[in-house]
mmCIF file of C-alpha atoms in Angstrom:
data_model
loop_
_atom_site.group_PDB
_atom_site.id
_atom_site.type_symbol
_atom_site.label_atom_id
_atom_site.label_comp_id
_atom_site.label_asym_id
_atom_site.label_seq_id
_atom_site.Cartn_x
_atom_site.Cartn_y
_atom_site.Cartn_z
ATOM 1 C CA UNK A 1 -18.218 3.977 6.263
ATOM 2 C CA UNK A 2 -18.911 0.645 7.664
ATOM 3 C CA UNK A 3 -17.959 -0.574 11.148
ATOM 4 C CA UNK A 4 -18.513 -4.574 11.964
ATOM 5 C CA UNK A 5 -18.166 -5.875 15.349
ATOM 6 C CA UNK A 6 -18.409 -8.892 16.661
ATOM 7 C CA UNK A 7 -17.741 -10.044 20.765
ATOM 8 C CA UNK A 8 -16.832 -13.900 20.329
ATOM 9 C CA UNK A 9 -17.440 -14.725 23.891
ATOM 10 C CA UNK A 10 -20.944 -14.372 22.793
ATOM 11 C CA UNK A 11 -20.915 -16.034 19.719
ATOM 12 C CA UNK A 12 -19.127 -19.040 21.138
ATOM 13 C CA UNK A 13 -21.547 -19.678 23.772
ATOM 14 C CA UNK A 14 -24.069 -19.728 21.798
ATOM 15 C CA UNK A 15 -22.703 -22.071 18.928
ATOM 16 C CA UNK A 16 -21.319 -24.343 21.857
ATOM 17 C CA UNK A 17 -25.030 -24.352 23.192
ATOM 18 C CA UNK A 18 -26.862 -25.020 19.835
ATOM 19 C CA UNK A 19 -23.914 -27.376 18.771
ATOM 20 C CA UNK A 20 -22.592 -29.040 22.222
ATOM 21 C CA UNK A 21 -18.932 -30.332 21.670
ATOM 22 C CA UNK A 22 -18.261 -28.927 18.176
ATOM 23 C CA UNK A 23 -14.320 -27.262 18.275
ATOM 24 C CA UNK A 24 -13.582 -24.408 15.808
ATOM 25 C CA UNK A 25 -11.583 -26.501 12.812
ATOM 26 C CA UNK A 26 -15.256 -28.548 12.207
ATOM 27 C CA UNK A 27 -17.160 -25.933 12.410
ATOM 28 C CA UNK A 28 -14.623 -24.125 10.109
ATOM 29 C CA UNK A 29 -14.585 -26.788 7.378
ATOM 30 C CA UNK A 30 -18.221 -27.069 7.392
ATOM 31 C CA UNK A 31 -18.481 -23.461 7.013
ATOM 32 C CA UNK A 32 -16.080 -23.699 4.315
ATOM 33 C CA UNK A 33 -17.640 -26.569 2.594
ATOM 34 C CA UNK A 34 -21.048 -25.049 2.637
ATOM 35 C CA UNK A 35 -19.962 -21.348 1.218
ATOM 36 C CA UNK A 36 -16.987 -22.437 -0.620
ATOM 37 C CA UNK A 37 -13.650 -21.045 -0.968
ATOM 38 C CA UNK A 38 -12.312 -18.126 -3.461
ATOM 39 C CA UNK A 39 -9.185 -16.697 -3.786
ATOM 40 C CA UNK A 40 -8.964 -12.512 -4.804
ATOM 41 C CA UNK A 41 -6.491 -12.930 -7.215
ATOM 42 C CA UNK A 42 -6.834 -12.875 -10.741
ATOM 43 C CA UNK A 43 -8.119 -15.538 -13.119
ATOM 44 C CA UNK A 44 -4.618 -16.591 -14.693
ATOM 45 C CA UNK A 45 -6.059 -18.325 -17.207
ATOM 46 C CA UNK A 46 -8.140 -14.504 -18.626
ATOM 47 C CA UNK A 47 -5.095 -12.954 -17.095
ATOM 48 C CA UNK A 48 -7.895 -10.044 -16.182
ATOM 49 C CA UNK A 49 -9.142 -10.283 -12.303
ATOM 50 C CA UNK A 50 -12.222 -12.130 -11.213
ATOM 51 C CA UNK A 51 -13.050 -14.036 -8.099
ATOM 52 C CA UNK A 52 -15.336 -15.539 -9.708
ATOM 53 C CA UNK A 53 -14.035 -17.422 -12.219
ATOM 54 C CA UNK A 54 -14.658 -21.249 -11.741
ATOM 55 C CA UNK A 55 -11.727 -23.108 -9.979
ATOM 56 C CA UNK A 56 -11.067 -26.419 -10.245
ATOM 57 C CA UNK A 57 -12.154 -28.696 -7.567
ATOM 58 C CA UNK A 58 -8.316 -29.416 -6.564
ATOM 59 C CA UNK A 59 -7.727 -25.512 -6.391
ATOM 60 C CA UNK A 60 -10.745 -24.995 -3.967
ATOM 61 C CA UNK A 61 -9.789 -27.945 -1.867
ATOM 62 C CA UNK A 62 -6.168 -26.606 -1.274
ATOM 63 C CA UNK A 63 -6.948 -23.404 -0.555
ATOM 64 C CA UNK A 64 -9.584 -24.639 2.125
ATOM 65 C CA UNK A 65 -6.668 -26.453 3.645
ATOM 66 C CA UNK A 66 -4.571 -23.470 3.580
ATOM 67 C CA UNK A 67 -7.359 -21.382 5.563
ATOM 68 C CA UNK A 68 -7.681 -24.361 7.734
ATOM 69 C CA UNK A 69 -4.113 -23.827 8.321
ATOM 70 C CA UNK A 70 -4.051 -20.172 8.989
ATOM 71 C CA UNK A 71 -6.719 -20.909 11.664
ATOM 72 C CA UNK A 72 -5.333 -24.259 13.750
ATOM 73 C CA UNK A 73 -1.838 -22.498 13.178
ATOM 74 C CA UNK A 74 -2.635 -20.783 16.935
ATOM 75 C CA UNK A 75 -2.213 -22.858 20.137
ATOM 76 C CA UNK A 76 -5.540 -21.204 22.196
ATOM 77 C CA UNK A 77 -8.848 -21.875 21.027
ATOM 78 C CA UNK A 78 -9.799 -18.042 21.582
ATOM 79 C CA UNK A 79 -7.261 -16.918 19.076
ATOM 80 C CA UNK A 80 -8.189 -19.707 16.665
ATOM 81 C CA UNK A 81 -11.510 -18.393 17.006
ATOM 82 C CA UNK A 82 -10.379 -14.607 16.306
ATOM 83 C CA UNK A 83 -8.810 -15.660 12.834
ATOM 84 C CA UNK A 84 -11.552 -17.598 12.035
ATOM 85 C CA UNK A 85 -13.634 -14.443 12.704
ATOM 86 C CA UNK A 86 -11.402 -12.286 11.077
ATOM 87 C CA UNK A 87 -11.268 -14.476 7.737
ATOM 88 C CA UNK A 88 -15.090 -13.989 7.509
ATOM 89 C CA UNK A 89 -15.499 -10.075 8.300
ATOM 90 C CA UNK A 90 -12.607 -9.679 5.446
ATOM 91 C CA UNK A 91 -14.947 -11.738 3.058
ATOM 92 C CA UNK A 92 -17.145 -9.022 3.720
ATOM 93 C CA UNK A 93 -15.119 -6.742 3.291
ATOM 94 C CA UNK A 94 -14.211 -7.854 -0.588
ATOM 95 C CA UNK A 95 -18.413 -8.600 -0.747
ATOM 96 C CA UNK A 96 -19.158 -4.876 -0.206
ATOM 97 C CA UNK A 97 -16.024 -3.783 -2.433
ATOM 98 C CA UNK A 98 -17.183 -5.595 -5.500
ATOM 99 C CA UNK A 99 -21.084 -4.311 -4.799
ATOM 100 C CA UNK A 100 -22.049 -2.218 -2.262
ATOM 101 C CA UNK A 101 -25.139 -3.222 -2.064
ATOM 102 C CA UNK A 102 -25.265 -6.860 -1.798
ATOM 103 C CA UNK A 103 -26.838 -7.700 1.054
ATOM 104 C CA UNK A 104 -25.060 -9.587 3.968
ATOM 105 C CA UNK A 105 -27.723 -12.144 5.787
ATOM 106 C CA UNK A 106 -25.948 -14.379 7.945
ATOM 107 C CA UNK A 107 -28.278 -16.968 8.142
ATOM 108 C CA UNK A 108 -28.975 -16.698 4.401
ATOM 109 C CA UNK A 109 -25.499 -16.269 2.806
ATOM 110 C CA UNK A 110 -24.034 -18.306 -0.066
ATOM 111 C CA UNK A 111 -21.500 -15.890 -0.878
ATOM 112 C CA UNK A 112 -18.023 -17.513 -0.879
ATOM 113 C CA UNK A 113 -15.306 -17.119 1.511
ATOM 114 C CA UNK A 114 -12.603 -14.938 -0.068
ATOM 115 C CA UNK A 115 -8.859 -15.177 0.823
ATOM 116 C CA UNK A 116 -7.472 -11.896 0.533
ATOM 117 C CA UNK A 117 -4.255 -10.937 -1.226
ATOM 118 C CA UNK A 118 -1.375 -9.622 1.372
ATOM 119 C CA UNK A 119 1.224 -7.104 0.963
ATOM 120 C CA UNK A 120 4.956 -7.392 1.575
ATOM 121 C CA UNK A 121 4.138 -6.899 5.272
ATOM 122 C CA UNK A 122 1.345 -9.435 5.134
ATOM 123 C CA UNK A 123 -1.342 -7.025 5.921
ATOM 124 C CA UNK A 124 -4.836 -8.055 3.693
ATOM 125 C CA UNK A 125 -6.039 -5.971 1.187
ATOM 126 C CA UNK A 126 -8.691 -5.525 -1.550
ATOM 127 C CA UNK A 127 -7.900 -5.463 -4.838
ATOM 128 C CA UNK A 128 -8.778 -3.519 -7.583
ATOM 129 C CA UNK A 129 -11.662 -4.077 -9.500
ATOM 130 C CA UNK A 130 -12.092 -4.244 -13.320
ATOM 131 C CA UNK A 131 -13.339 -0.658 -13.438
ATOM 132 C CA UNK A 132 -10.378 0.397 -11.587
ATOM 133 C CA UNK A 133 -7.787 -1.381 -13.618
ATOM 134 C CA UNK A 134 -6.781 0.490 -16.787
ATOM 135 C CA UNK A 135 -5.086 -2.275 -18.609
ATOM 136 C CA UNK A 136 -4.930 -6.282 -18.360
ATOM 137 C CA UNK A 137 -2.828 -7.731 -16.351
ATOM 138 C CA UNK A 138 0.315 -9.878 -17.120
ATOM 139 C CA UNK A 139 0.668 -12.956 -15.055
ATOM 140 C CA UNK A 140 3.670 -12.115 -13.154
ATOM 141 C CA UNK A 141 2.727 -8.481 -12.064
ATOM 142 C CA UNK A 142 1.648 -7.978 -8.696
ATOM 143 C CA UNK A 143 -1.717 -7.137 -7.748
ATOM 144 C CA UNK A 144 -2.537 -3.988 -6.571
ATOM 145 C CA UNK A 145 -4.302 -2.590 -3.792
ATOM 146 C CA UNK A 146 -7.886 -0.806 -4.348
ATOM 147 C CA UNK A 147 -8.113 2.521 -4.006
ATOM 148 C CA UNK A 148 -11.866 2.756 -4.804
ATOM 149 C CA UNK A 149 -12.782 0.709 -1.322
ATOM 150 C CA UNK A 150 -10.503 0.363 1.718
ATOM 151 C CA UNK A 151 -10.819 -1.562 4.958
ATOM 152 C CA UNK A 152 -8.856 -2.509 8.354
ATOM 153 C CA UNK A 153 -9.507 -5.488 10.641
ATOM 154 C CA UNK A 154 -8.379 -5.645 14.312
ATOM 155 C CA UNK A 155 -8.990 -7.810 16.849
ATOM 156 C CA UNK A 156 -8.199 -8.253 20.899
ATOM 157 C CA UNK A 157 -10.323 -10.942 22.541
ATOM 158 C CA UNK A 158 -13.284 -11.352 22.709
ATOM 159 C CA UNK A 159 -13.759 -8.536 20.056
ATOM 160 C CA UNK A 160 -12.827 -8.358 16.113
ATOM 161 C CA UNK A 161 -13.591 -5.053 14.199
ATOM 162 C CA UNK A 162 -13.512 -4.035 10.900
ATOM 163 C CA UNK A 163 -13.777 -0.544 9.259
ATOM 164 C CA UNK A 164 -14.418 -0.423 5.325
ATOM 165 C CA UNK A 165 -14.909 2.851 3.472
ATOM 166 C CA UNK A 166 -16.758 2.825 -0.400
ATOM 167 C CA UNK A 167 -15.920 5.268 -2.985
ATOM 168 C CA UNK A 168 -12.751 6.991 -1.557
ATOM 169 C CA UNK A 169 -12.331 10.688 -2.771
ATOM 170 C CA UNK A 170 -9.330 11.260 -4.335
ATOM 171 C CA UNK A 171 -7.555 15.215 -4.142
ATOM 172 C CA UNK A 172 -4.282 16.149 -5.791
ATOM 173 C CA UNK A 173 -1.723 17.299 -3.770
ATOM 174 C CA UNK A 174 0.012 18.535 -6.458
ATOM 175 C CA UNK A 175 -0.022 18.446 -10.239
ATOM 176 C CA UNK A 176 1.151 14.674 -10.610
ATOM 177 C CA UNK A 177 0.563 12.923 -7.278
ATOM 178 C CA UNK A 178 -2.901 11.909 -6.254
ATOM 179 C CA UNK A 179 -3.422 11.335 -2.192
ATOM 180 C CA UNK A 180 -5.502 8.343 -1.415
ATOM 181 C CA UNK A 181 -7.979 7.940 1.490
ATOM 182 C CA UNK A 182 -6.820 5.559 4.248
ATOM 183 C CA UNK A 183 -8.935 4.176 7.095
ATOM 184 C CA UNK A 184 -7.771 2.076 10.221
ATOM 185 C CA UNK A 185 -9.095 0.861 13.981
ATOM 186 C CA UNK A 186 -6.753 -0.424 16.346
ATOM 187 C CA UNK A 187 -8.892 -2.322 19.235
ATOM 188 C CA UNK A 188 -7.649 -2.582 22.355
ATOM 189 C CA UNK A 189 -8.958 -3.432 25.612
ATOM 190 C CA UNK A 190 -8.062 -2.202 28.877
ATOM 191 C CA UNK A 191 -9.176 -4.486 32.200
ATOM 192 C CA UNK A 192 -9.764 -2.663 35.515
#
């Protein structure tokens, strides 16, 4: 298991001292611009799934606009900066999924951002891999949630944690049904 942390209040300070007067949607898009942008859903045009298929320029600009969105969407800079936050530690998240081993340097990264898919109730998930899949996909079935690699993001300001488990261990519960491992953090913060 994997926990990530990450106190903002910090961070911020420090960007806003290395970077005087920079707000959070520049420093987003320049993020953005510099890794690039992925989306976790299949290649539609292999119909099998692969973040990293090539996208076409137009695809990769829209989606950054969409995670600009989903970021500037909040009034208060703190909570702008928590989703913002969030977005990265769930690229991560999919990072580790697809190889646990790849190694995360901040300052060295050129992995892409990845925008995870959501379920009904618009909570983030990883998908399944190739090796987890055991047929192709059509293009109008739903993608479905990993059960090889889970994870859980929650945040209360000036914190944003996320918990991510490899290689989940699967046990039948009876002759038919498999049980599948889930994982979860709930951060909150209690002042005096």
């Amino acid at each position: 298991m994997k926990l990530s942390i990450v106190r903002l209040d910090h961070s911020i300070a420090e960007i806003k001292t290395t970077s005087p007067g920079i707000e959070i949607e520049s420093l987003s898009r320049a993020v953005f611009e510099y890794l690039s942008c992925k989306s976790a859903i299949e290649d539609p045009i292999t119909s099998r799934w692969n973040p990293f298929a090539r996208q076409k320029a137009s695809c990769n600009s829209s989606l950054k606009e969409t995670l600009i969105k989903s970021i500037m969407r909040y009034f208060k800079a703190h909570d702008r900066w928590t989703a913002f936050s969030s977005l990265l530690l769930k690229s991560i998240a999919f990072h580790r999924h697809i190889d646990p081993n790849v190694p995360i340097d901040v300052a060295e990264t050129t992995l892409p951002i990845i925008d995870l898919p959501r379920t009904k109730f618009n909570r983030p998930f990883l998908p399944q891999t190739l090796a987890e899949k055991t047929s192709t996909r059509v293009a109008d079935e739903e993608v479905e949630e990993s059960r090889e690699s889970v994870m859980n993001v929650s945040h209360q300001f000036p914190y944003v944690c996320m918990i991510q488990k490899q290689g989940s261990d699967h046990t039948h519960t009876s002759s038919t049904q498999l049980q599948y491992d889930m994982i979860g953090c709930d951060l909150v913060i209690f002042e005096a």
